[in-house]
PDB file of C-alpha atoms and ligand atoms in Angstrom:
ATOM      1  CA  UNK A   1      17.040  16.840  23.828  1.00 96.00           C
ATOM      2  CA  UNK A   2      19.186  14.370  22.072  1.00 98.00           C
ATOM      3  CA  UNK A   3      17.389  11.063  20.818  1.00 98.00           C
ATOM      4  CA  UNK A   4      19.752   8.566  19.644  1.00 98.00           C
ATOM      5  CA  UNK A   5      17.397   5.483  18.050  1.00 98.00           C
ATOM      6  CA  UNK A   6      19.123   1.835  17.796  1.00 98.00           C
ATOM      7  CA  UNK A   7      17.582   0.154  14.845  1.00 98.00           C
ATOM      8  CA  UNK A   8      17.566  -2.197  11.979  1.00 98.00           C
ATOM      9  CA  UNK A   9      15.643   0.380  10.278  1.00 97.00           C
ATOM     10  CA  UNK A  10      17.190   4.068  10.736  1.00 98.00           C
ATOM     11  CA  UNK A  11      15.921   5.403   7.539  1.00 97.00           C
ATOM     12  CA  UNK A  12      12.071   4.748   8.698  1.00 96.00           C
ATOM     13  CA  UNK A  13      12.768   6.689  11.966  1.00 96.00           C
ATOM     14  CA  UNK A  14      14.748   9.615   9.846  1.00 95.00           C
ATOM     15  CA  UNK A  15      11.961   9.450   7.435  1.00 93.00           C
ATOM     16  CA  UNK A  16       9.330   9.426   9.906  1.00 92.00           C
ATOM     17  CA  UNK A  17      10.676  12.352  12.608  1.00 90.00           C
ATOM     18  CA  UNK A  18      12.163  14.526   9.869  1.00 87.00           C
ATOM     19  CA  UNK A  19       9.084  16.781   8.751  1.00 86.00           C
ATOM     20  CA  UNK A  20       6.472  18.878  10.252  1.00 86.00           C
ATOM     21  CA  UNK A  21       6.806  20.274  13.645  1.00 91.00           C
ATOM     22  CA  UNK A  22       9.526  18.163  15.027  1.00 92.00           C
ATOM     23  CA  UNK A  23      11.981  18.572  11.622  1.00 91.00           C
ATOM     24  CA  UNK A  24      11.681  22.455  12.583  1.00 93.00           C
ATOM     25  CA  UNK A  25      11.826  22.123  15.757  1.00 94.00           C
ATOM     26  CA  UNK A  26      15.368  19.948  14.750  1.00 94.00           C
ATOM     27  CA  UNK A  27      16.271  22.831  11.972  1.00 94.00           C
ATOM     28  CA  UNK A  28      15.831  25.264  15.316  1.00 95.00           C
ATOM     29  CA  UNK A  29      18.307  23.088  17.209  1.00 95.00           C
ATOM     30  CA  UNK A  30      16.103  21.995  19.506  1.00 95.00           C
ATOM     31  CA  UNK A  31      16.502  18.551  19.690  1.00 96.00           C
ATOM     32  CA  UNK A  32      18.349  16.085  17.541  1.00 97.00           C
ATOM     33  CA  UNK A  33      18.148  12.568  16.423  1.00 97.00           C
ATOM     34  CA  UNK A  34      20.617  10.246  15.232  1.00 97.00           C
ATOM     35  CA  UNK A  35      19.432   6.622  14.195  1.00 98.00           C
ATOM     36  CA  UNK A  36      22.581   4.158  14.225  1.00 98.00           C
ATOM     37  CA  UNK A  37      21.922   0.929  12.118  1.00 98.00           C
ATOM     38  CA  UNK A  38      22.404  -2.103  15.268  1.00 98.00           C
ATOM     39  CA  UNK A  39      23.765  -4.219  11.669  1.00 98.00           C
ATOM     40  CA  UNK A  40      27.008  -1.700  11.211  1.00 98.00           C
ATOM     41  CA  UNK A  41      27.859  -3.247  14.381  1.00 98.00           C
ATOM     42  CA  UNK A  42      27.447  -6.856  14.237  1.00 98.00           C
ATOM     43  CA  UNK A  43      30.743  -8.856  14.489  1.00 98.00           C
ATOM     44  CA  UNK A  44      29.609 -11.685  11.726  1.00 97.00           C
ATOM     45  CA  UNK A  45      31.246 -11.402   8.587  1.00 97.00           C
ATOM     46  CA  UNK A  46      27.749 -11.616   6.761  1.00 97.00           C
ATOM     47  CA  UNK A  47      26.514  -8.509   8.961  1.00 97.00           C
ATOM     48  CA  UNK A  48      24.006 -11.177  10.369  1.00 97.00           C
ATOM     49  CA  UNK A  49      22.037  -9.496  13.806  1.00 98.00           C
ATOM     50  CA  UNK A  50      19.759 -12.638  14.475  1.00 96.00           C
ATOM     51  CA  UNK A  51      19.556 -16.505  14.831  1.00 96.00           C
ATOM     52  CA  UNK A  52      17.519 -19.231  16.738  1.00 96.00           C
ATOM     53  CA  UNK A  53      16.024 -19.092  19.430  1.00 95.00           C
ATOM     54  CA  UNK A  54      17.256 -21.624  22.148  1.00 96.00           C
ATOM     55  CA  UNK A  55      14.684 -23.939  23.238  1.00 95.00           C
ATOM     56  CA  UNK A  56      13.047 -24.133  19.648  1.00 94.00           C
ATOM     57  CA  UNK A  57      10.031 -22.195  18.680  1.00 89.00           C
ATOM     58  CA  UNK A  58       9.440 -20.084  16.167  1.00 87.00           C
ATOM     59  CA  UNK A  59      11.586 -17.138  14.568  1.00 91.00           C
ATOM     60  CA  UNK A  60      14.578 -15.781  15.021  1.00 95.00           C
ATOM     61  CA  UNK A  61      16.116 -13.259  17.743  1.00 96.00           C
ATOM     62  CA  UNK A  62      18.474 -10.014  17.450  1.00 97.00           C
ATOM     63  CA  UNK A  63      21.664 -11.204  18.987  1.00 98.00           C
ATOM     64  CA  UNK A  64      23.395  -9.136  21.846  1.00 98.00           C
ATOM     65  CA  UNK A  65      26.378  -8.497  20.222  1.00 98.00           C
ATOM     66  CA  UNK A  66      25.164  -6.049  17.675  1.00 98.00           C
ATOM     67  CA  UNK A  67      22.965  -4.364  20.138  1.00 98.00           C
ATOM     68  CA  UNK A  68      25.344  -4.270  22.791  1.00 98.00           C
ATOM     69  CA  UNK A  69      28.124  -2.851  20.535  1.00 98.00           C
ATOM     70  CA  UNK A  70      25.743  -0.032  19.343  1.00 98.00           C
ATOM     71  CA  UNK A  71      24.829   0.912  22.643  1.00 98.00           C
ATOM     72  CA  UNK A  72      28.188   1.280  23.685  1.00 98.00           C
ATOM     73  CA  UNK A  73      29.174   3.623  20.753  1.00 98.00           C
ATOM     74  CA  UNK A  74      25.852   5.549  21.598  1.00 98.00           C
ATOM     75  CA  UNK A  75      26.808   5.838  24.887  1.00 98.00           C
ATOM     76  CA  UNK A  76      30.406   6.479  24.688  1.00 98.00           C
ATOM     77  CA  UNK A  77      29.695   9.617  22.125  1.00 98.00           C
ATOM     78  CA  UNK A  78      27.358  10.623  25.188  1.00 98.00           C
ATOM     79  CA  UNK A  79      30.222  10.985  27.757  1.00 97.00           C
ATOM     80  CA  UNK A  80      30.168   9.839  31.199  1.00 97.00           C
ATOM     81  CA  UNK A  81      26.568  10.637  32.043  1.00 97.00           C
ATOM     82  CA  UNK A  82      24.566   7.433  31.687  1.00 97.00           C
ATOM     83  CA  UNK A  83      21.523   8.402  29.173  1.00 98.00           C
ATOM     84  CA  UNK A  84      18.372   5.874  30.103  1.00 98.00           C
ATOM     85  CA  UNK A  85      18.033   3.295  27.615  1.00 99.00           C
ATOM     86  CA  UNK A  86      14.001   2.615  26.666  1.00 99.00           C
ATOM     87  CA  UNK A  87      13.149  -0.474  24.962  1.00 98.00           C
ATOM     88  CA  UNK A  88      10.098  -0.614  22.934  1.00 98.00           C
ATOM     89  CA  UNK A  89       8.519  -3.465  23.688  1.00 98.00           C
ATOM     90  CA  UNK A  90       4.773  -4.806  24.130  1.00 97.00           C
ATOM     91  CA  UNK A  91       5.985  -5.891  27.956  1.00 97.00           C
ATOM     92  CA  UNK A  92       6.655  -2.383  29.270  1.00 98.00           C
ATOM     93  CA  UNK A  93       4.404  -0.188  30.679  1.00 98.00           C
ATOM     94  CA  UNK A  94       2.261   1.713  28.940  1.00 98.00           C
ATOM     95  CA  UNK A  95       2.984   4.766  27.632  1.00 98.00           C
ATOM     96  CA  UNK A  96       1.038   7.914  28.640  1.00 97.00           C
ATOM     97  CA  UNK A  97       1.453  11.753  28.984  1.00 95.00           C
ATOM     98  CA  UNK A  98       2.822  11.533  32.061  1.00 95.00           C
ATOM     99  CA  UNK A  99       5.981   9.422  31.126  1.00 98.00           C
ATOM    100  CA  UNK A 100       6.226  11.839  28.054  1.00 97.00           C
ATOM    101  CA  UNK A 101       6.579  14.597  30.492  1.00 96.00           C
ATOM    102  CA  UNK A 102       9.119  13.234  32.569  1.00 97.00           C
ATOM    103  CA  UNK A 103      11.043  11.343  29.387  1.00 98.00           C
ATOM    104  CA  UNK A 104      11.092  15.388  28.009  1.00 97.00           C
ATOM    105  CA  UNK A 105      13.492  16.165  31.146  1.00 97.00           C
ATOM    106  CA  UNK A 106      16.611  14.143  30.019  1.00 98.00           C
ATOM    107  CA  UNK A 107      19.238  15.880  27.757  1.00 98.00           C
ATOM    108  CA  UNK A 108      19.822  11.963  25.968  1.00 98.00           C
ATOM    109  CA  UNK A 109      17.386   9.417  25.429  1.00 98.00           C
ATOM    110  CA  UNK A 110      18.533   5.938  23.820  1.00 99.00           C
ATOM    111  CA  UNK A 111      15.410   4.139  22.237  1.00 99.00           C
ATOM    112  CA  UNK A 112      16.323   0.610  21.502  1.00 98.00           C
ATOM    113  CA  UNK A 113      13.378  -0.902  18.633  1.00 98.00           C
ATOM    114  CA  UNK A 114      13.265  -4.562  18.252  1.00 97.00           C
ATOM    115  CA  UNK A 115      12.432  -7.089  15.763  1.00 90.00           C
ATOM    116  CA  UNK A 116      11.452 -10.266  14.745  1.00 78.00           C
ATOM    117  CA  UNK A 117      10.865 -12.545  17.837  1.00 88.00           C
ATOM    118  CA  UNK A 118      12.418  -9.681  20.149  1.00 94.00           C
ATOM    119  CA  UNK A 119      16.088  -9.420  21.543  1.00 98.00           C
ATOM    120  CA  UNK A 120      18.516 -12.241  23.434  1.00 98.00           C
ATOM    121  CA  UNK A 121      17.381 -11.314  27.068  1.00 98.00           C
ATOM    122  CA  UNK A 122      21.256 -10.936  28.023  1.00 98.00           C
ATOM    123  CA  UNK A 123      21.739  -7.762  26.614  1.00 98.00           C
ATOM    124  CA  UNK A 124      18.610  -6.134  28.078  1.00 98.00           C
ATOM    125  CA  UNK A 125      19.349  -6.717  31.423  1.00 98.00           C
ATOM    126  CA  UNK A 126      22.757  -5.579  30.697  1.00 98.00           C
ATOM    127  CA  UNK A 127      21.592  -1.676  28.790  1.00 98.00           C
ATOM    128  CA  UNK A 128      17.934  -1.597  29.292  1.00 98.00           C
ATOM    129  CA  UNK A 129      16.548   1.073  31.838  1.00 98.00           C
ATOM    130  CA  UNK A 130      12.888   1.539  30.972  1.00 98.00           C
ATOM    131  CA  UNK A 131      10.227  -1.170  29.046  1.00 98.00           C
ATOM    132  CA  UNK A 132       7.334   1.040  27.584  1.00 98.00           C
ATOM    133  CA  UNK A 133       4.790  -0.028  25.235  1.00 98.00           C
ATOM    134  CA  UNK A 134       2.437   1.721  23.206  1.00 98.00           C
ATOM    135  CA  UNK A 135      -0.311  -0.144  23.336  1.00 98.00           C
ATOM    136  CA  UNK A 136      -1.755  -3.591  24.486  1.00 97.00           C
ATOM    137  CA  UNK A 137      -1.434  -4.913  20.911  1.00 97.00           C
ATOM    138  CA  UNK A 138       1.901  -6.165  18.888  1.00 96.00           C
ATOM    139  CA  UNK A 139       3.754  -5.036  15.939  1.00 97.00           C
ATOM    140  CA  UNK A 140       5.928  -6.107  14.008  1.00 95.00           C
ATOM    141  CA  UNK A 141       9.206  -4.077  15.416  1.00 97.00           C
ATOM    142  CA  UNK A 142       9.746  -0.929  17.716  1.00 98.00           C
ATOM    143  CA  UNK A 143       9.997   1.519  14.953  1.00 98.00           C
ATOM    144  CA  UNK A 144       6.629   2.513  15.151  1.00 97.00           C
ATOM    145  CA  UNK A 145       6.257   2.830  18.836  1.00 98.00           C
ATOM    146  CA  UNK A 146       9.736   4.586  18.698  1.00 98.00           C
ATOM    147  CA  UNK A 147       8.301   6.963  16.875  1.00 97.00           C
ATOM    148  CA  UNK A 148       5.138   7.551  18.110  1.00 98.00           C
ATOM    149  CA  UNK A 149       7.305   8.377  21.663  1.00 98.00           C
ATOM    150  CA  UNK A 150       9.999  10.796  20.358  1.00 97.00           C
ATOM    151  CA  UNK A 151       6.704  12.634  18.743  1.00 97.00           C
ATOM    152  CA  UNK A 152       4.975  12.763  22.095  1.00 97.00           C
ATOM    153  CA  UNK A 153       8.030  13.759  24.242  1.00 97.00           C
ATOM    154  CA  UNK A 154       9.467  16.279  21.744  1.00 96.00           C
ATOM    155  CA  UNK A 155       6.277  18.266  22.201  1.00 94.00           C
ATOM    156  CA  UNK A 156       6.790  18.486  25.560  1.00 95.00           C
ATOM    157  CA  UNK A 157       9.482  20.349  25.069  1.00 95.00           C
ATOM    158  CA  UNK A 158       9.751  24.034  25.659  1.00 93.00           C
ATOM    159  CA  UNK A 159       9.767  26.116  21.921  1.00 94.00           C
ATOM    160  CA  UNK A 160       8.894  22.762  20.094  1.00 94.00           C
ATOM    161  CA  UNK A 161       5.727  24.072  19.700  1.00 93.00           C
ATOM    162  CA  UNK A 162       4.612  27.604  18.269  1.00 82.00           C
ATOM    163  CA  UNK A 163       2.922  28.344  21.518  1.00 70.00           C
ATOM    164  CA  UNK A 164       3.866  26.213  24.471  1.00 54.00           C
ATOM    165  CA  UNK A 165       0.257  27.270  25.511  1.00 54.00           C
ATOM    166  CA  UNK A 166      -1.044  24.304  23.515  1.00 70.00           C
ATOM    167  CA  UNK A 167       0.707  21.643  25.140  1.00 72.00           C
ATOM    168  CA  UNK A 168      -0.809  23.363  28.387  1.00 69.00           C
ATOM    169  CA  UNK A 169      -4.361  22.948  27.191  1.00 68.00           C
ATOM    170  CA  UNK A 170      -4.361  19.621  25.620  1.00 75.00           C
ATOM    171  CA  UNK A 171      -5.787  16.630  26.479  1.00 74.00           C
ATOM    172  CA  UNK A 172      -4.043  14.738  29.286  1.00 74.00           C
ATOM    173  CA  UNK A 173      -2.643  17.579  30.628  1.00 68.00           C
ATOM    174  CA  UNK A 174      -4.829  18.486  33.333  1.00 83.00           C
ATOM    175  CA  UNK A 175      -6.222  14.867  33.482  1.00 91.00           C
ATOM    176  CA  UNK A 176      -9.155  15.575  31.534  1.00 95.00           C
ATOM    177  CA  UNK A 177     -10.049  15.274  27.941  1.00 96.00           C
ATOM    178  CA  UNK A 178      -9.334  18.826  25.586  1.00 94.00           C
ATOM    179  CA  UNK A 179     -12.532  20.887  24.979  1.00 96.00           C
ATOM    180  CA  UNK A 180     -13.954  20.887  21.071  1.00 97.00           C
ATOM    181  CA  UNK A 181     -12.550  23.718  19.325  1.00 97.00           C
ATOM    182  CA  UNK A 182     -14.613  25.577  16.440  1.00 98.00           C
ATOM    183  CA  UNK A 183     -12.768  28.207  13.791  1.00 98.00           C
ATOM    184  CA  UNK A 184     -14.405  30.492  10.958  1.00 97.00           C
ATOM    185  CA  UNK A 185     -17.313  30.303   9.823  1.00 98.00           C
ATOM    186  CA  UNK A 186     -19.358  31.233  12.563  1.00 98.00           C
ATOM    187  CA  UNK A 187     -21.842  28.518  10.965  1.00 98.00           C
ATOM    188  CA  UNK A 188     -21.567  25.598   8.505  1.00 98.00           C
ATOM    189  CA  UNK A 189     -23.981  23.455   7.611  1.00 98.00           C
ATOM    190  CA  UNK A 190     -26.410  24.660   9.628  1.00 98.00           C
ATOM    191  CA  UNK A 191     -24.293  24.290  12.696  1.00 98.00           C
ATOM    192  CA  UNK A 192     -23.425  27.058  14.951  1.00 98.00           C
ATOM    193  CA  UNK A 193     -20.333  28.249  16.899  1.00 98.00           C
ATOM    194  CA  UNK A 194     -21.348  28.234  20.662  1.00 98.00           C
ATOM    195  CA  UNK A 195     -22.980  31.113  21.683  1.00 98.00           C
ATOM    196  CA  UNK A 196     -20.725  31.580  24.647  1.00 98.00           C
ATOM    197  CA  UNK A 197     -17.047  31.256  22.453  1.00 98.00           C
ATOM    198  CA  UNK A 198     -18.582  34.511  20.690  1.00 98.00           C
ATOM    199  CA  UNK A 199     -19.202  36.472  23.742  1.00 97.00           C
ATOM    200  CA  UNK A 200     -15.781  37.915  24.597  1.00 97.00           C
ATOM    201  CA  UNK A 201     -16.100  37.209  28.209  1.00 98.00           C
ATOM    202  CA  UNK A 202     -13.141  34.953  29.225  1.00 97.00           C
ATOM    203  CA  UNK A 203     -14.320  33.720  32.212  1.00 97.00           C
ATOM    204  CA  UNK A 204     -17.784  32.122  31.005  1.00 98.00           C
ATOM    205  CA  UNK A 205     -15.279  30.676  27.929  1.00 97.00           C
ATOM    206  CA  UNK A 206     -12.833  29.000  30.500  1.00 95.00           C
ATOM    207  CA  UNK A 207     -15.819  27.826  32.876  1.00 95.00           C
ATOM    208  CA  UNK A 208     -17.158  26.573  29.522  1.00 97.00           C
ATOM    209  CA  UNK A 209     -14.026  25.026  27.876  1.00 96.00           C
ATOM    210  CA  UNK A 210     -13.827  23.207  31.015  1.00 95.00           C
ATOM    211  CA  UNK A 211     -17.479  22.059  31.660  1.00 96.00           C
ATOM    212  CA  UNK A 212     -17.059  20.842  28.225  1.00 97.00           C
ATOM    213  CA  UNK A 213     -14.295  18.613  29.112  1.00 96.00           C
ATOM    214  CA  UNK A 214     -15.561  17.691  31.992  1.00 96.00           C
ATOM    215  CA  UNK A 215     -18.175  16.123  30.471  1.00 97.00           C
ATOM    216  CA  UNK A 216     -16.473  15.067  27.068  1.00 97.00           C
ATOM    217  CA  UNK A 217     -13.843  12.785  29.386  1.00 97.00           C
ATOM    218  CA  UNK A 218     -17.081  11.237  31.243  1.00 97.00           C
ATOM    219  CA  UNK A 219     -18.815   9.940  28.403  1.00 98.00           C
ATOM    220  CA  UNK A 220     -15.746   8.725  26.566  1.00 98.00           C
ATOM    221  CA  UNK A 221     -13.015   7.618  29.117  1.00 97.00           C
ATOM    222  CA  UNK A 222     -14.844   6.964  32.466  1.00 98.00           C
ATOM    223  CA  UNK A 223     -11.531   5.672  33.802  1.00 97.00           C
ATOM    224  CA  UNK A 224     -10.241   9.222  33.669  1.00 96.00           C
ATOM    225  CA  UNK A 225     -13.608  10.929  34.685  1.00 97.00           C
ATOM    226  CA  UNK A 226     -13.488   8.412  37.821  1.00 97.00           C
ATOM    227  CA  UNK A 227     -10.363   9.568  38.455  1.00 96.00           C
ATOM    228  CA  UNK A 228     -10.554  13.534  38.480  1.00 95.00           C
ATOM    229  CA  UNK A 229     -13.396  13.444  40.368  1.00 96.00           C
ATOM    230  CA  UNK A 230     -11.551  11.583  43.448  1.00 96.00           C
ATOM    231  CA  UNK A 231      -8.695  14.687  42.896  1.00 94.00           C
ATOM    232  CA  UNK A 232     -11.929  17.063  43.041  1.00 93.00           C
ATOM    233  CA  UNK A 233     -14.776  15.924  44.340  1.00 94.00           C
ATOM    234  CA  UNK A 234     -16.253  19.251  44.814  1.00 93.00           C
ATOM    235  CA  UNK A 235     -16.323  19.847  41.393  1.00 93.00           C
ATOM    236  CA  UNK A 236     -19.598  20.635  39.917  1.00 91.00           C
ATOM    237  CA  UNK A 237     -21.202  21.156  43.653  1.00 91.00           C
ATOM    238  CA  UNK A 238     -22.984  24.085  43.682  1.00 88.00           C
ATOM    239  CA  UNK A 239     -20.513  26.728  45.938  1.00 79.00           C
ATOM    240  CA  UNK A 240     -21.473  27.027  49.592  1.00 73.00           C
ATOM    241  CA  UNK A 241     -22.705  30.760  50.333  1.00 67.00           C
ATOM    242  CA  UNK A 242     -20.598  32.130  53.055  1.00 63.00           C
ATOM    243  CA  UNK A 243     -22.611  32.231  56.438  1.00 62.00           C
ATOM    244  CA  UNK A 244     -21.583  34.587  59.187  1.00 56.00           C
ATOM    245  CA  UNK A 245     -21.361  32.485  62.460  1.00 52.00           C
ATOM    246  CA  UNK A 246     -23.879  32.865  64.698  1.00 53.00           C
ATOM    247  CA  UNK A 247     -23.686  31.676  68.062  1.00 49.00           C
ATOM    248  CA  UNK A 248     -23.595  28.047  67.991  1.00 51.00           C
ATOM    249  CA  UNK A 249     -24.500  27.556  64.814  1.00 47.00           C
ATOM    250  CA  UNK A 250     -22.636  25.101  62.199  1.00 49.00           C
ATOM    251  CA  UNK A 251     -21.284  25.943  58.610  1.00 44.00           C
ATOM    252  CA  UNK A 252     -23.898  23.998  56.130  1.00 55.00           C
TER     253      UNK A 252
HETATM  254  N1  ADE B   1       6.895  -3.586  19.729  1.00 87.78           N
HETATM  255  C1  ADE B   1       5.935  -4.375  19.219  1.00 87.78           C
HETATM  256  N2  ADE B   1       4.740  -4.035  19.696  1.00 87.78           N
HETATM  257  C2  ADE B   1       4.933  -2.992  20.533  1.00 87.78           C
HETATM  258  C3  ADE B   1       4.084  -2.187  21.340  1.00 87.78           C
HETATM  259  N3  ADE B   1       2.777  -2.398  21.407  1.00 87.78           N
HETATM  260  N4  ADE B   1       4.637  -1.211  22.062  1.00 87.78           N
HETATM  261  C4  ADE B   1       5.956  -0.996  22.033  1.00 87.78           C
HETATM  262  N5  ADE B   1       6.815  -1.720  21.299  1.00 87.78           N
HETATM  263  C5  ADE B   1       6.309  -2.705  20.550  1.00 87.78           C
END
């Protein structure tokens, strides 16, 4: 996966993506990221990427030039496969696991970050394929949110991860909230390790693990509880016991 990050800001988003998991995981060649400064394409001679807004009001807006420009030289580098452009931006839908899953798919991914009062209108309808926002709340430019997605899709990639296992099991994934998790000592502070994590038996840990987030995504996001238990309503109903048929007699 290729992420190529239009900005005002490109050392924040080098800064930001360049350690940890995802700076090995771009060491290991398995994904890159190039952030290209919108101002080293602005045709003003005093590298100016924003003015007023027509109609009055307050602030000032990133012109399409710049953007447009740097889009282009994105996109040309790319070839002749359109990449999706995403524009960070508190109008777009919001961003969840599932749109990280399907964003990890492309080979390119052009993240567009905006600032000050936003971006002349023009230009997004001319580039922009997907609005996504992080969050019903505003900050002060995409860098953040741009961030917070690359981090989110990148681990969705295969080998980004030690063991791809853990993207598997983690919250989201399966519509539910993760399970709580417990490592050595057996106690602290008084507090045990489950009984059952102890016992060696992986089926009674599984039944657990997912008991526990059964329960865990009803008490704190009843939207999602709500919604698994339309996609399983048998869950948590004690099985039926298998009844030969006798006669006319009905299953129970
Ligand atoms: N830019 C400013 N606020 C934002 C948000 N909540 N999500 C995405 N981009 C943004």
């Amino acid at each position: 996966m290729r992420f190529h990050v239009l900005t005002l800001f490109p050392e924040m988003i080098e800064q930001g993506i360049a350690t940890s998991i995802l700076g090995r995981a771009m060491d290991r060649g398995l994904l890159s990221l190039e952030a290209v400064n919108i101002r080293d394409y602005t045709a003003s001679k005093h590298k100016k990427v924003d003015d007023y807004t027509y109609g009055g009001g307050a602030g000032m807006l990133m012109q399409a030039q710049p953007v447009y420009d740097a889009w282009q030289a994105v996109q040309d580098r790319i070839g002749d496969r359109k990449a999706r452009v995403v524009y960070m931006t508190p109008q777009g839908a919001v961003f969840n696991q599932s749109i990280a899953r399907e964003l990890a798919q492309e080979e390119d991914l052009i993240i567009l970050c905006g600032h000050y009062e936003g971006i002349d209108e023009r230009v997004l309808e001319e580039i922009v394929t997907d609005n996504i926002s992080i969050g019903d709340y505003v900050l002060t430019g995409g860098e953040l949110p741009a961030m917070v997605l690359i981090d989110a899709v990148s681990r969705m990639i295969p080998g980004v991860l030690n063991n791809h296992d853990s993207a598997e099991t983690d919250s989201f994934m399966n519509g539910l909230l993760e399970y709580p998790q417990y490592s050595r000592p057996e106690e602290w502070r008084g507090k045990k390790v489950p009984e059952i994590l102890l016992s060696g038996d992986h089926a009674k840990v599984d039944a657990w693990r997912l008991d526990q987030s059964v329960q865990r995504t009803r008490e704190r996001r009843p939207d999602l509880y709500q919604a698994f238990m339309e996609a399983h309503p048998d869950y948590g109903k004690p099985k039926k016991k298998r009844r030969k048929k006798t006669g006319d007699q009905e299953n129970l």
